[in-house]
Coordinates of C-alpha atoms (C1' of nucleotides) in Angstrom, one line a residue:
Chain A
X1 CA -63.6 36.3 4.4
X2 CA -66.6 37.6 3.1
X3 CA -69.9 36.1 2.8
X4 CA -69.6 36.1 -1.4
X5 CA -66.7 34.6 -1.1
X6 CA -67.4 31.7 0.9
X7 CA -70.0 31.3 -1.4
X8 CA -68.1 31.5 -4.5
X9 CA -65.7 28.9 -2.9
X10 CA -68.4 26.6 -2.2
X11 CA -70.1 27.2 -5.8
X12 CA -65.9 26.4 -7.1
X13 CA -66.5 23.3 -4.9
X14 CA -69.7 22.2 -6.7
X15 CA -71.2 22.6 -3.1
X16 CA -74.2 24.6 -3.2
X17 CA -74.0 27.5 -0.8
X18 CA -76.9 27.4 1.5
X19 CA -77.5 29.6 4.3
X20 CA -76.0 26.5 7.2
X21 CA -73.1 25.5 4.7
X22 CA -72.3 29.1 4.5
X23 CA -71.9 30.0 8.1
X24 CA -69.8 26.6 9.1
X25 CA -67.0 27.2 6.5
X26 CA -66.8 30.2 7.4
X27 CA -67.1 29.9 11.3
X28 CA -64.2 27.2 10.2
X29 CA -62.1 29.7 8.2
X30 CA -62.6 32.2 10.7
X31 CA -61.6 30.5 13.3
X32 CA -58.3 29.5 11.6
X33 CA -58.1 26.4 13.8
X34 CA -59.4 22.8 13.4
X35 CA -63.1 22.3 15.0
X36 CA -64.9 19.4 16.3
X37 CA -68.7 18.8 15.7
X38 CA -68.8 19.7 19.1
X39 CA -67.0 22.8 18.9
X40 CA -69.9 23.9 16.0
X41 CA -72.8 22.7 18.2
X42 CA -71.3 25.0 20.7
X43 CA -71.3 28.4 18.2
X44 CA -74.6 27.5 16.9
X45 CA -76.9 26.4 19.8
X46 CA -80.2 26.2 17.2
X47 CA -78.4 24.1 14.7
X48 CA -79.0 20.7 14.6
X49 CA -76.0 18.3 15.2
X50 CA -77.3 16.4 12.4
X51 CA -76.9 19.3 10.1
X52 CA -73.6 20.0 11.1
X53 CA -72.4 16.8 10.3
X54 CA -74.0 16.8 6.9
X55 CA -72.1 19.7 6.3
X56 CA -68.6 19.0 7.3
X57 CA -69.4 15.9 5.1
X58 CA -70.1 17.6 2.1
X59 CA -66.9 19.7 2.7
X60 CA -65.1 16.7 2.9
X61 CA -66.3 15.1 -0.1
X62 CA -65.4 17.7 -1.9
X63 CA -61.6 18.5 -0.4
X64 CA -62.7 21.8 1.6
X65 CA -61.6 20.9 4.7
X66 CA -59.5 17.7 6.1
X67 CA -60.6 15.7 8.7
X68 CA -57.6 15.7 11.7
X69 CA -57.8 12.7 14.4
X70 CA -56.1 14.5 17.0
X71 CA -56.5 11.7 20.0
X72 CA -58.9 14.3 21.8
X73 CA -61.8 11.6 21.2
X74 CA -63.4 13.8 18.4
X75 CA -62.5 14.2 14.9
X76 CA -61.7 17.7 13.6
X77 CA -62.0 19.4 10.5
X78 CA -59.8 22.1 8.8
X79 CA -59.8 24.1 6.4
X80 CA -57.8 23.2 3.1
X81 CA -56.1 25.0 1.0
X82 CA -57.5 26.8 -2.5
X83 CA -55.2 23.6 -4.7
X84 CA -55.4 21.1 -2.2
X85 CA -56.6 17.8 -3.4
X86 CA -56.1 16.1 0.1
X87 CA -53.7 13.9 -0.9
X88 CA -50.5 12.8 -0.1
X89 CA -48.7 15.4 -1.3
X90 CA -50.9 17.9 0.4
X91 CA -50.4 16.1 4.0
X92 CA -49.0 18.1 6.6
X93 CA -48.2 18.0 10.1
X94 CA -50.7 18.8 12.6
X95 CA -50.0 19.9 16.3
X96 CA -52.3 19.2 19.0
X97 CA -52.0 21.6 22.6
X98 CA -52.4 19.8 25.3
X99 CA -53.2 21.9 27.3
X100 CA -55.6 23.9 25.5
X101 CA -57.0 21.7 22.9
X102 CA -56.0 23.6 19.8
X103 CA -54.9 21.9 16.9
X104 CA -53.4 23.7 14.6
X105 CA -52.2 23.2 11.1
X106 CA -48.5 23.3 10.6
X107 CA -48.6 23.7 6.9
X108 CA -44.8 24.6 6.9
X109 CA -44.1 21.3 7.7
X110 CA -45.0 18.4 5.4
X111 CA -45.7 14.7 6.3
X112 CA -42.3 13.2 5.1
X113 CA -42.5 10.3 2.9
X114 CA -41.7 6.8 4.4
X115 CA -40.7 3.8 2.5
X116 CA -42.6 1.5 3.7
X117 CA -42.0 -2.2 2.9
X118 CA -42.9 -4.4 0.0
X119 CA -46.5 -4.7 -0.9
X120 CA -48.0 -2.0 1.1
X121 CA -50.0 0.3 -0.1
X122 CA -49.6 4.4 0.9
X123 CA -52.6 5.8 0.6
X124 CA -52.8 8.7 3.3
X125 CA -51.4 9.5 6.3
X126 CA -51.8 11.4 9.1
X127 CA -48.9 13.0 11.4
X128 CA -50.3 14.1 15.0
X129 CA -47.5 15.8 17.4
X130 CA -49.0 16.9 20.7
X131 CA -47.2 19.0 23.3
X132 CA -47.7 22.5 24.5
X133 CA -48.2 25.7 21.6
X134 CA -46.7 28.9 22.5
X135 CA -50.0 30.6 23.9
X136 CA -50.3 28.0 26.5
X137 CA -46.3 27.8 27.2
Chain B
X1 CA -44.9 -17.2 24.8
X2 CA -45.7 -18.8 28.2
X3 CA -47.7 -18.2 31.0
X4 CA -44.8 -18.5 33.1
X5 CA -42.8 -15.7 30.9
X6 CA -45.8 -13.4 30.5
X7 CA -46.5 -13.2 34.6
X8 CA -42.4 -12.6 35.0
X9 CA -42.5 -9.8 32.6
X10 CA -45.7 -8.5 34.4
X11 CA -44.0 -8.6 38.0
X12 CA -40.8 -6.6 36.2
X13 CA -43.1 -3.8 35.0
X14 CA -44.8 -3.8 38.9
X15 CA -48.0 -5.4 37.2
X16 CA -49.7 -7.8 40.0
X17 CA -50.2 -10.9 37.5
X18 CA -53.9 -11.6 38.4
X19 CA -55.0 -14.2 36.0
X20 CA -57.2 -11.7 33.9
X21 CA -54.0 -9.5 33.2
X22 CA -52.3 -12.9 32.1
X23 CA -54.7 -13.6 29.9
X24 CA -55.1 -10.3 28.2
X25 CA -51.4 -9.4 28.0
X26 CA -50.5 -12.9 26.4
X27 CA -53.7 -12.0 23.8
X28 CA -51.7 -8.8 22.7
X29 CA -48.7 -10.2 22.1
X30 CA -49.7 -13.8 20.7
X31 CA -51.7 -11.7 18.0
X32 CA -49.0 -9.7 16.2
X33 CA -50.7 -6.7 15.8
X34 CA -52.7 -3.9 18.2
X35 CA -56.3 -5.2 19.2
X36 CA -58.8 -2.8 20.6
X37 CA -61.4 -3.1 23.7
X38 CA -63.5 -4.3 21.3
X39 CA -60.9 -7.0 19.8
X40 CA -60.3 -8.6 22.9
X41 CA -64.0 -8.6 24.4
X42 CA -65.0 -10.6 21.2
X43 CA -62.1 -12.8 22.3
X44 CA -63.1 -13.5 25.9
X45 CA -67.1 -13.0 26.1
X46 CA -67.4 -13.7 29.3
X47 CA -65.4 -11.1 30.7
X48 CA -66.6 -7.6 31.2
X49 CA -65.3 -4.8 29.3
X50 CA -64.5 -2.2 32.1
X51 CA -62.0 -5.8 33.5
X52 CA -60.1 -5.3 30.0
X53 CA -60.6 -2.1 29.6
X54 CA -58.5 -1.4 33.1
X55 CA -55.9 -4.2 32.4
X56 CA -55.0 -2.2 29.4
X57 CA -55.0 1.0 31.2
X58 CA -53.1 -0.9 34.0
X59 CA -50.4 -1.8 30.8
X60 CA -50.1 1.1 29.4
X61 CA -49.4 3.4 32.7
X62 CA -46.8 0.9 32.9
X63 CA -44.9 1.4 29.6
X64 CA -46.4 -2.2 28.6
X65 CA -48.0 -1.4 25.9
X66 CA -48.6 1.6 23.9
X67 CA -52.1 3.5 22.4
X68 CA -52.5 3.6 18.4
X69 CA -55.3 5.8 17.6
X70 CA -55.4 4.8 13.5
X71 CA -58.6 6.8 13.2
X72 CA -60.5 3.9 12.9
X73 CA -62.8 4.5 15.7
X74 CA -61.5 2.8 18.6
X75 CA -57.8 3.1 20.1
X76 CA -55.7 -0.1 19.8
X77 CA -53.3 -1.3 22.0
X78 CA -49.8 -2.8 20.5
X79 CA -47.4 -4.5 22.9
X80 CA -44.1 -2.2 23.9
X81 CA -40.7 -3.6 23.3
X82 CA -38.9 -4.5 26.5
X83 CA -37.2 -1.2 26.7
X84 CA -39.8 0.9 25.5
X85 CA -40.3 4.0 27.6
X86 CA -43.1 5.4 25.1
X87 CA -41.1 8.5 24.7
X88 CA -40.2 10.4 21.4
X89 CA -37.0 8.1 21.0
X90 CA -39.1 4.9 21.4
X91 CA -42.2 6.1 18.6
X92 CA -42.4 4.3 15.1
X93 CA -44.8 4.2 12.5
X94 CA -48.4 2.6 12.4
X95 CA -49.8 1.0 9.2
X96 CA -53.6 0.8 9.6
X97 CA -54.8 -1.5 6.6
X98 CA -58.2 0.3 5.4
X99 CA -59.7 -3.7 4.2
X100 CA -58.9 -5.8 7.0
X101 CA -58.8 -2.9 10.2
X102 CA -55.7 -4.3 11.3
X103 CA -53.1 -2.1 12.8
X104 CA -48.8 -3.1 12.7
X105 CA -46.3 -1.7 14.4
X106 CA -43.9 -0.8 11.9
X107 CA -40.5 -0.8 14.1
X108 CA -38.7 -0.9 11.1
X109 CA -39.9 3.0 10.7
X110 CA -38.9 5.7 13.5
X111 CA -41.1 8.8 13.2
X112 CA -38.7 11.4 12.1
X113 CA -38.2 14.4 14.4
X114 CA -39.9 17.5 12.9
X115 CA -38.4 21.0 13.8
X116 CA -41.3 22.7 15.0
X117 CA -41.6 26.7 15.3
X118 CA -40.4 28.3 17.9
X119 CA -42.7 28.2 21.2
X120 CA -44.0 24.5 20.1
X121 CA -43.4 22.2 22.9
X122 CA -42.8 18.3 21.5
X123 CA -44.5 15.7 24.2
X124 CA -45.4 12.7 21.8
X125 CA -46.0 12.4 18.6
X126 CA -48.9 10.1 16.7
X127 CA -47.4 9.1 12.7
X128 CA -50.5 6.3 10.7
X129 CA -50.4 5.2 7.6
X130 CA -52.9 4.1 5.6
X131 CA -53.5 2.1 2.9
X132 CA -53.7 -1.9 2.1
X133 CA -51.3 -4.1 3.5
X134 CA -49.8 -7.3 1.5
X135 CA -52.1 -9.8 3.2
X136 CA -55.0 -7.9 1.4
X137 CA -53.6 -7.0 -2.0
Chain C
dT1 C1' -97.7 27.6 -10.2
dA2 C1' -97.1 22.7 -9.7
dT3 C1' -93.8 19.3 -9.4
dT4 C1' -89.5 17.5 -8.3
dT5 C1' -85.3 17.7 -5.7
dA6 C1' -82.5 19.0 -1.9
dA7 C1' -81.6 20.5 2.8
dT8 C1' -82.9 20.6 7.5
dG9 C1' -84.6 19.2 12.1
dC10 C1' -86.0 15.5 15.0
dA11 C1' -85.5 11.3 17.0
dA12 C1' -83.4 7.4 17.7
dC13 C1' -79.5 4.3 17.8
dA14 C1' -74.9 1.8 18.3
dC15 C1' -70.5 2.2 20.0
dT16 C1' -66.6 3.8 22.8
dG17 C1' -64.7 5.1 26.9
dT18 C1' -65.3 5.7 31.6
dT19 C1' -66.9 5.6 36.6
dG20 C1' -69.1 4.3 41.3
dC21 C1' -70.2 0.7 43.9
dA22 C1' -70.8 -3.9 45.6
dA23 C1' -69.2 -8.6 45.5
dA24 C1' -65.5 -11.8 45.2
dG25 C1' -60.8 -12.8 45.7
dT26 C1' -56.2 -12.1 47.6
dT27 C1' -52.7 -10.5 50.9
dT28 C1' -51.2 -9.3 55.5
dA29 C1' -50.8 -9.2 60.2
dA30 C1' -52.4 -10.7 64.6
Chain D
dT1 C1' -56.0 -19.7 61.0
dT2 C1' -58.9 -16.2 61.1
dA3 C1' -59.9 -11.3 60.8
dA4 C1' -58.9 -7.1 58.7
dA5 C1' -57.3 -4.5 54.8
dC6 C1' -56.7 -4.2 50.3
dT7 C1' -57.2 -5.3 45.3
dT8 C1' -59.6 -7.0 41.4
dT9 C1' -63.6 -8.0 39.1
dG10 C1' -68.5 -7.6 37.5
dC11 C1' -72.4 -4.9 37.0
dA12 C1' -74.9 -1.0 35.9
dA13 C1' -75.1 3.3 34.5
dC14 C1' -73.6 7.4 31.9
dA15 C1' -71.8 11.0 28.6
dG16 C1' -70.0 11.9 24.2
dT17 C1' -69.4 10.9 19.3
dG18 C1' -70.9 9.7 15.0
dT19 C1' -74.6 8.3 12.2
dT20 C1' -79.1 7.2 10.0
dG21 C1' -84.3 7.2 8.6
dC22 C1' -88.0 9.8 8.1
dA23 C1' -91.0 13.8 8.0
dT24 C1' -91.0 18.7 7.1
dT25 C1' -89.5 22.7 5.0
dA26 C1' -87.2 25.2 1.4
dA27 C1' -85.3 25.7 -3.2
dA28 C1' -84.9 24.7 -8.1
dT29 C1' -87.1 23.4 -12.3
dA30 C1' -90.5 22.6 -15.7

DNA sequence: TATTTAATGCAACACTGTTGCAAAGTTTAA
DNA sequence: TTAAACTTTGCAACAGTGTTGCATTAAATA
């Protein structure tokens, strides 16, 4: 992905495109895995954590990327689809390696719905399966 | 349940009943619901968090009691069934209210097995909920 | 260009999870 | 029953994550 087009996403996203915001989402698209904070701080040793964070904040906000809890002991963030509004309908399975530490998107397979019980409330959901990903097998 | 019933099921799972364990196990499952490190040091001020925190690890290598992470910023802890073995066949569905923080086992709600790609290796599997539960609403 | 607004860097902080080590307690074996 | 061996607990320290206030710099606007 092109620089103009990250920033034409972000300007879709009513994010405006400065130079920082540019290079994370597109470090994230590039990378077409789920990054921590940590994994940023790591590509960018100059940049502030601080910044960082502010970023994948604003991409949050403004349903560019997902936050994924993985159980490695840092939230990750991934890239959303063009139409996704982060809801439930967009939820989808993510798988977490083990052994590597990937976690990967498994947009071909959405979070089935549960019925829950009376009076509660669905509101989001997240579906972590961890085991080994072909690379690492 | 009793003292008596809680150091039994302690010596079954190969658990030395020290009076600490007692205490901490019987905490779990008087509450209902999956208390963190946090939880259960507000409970008992007096005892140091690296005790609890290795009771619990002490439970849980010992199919006791299983991890929830609900993305809430600490790992809870939610008593096993008796013949829980924390494998794929044993793994339901956590409901993590977002108003009150508290996290219930919902038994009731098996996480369905997903038919990963081929290459994916399937270990354990991690399914949350969120929303409001009826207590709030 | 001057003024207002927004983004960044810096520093600090709280909290979670975790470990090494010493003290206290418990078990075992002589 | 006492000493030796082992286990559990408390204490202190630490790294990592996420987060915020504030000053500085950069960008947008009038």
């Amino acid at each position: 992905m092109t620089n103009k087009e990250i920033e034409k996403k972000l300007e879709s996203k009513n994010v405006k495109p400065t130079a920082m915001r540019t290079l994370v989402y597109k470090t994230l698209v590039d990378s077409g895995k789920a990054l921590s904070l940590a994994d940023l701080e790591i590509q960018f040793e100059k940049v502030e954590r601080s910044t960082i964070f502010r970023a994948l904040k604003s991409f949050e906000d403004n349903f560019m990327v997902h936050p994924v809890d993985d159980g490695s002991g840092s939230v990750k963030y991934a890239v959303c689809d063009d139409d996704c509004t982060c809801n439930i309908h967009d939820l989808h399975v993510h798988f977490y390696c083990t052994r590597c530490g990937r976690t990967r998107c498994m947009k071909e397979l959405p979070i089935p719905e549960m019925k829950l019980p009376a009076g509660y409330t669905y509101r989001k959901a997240q579906f972590i399966i961890s085991g080994v990903c072909p690379r690492c097998d």
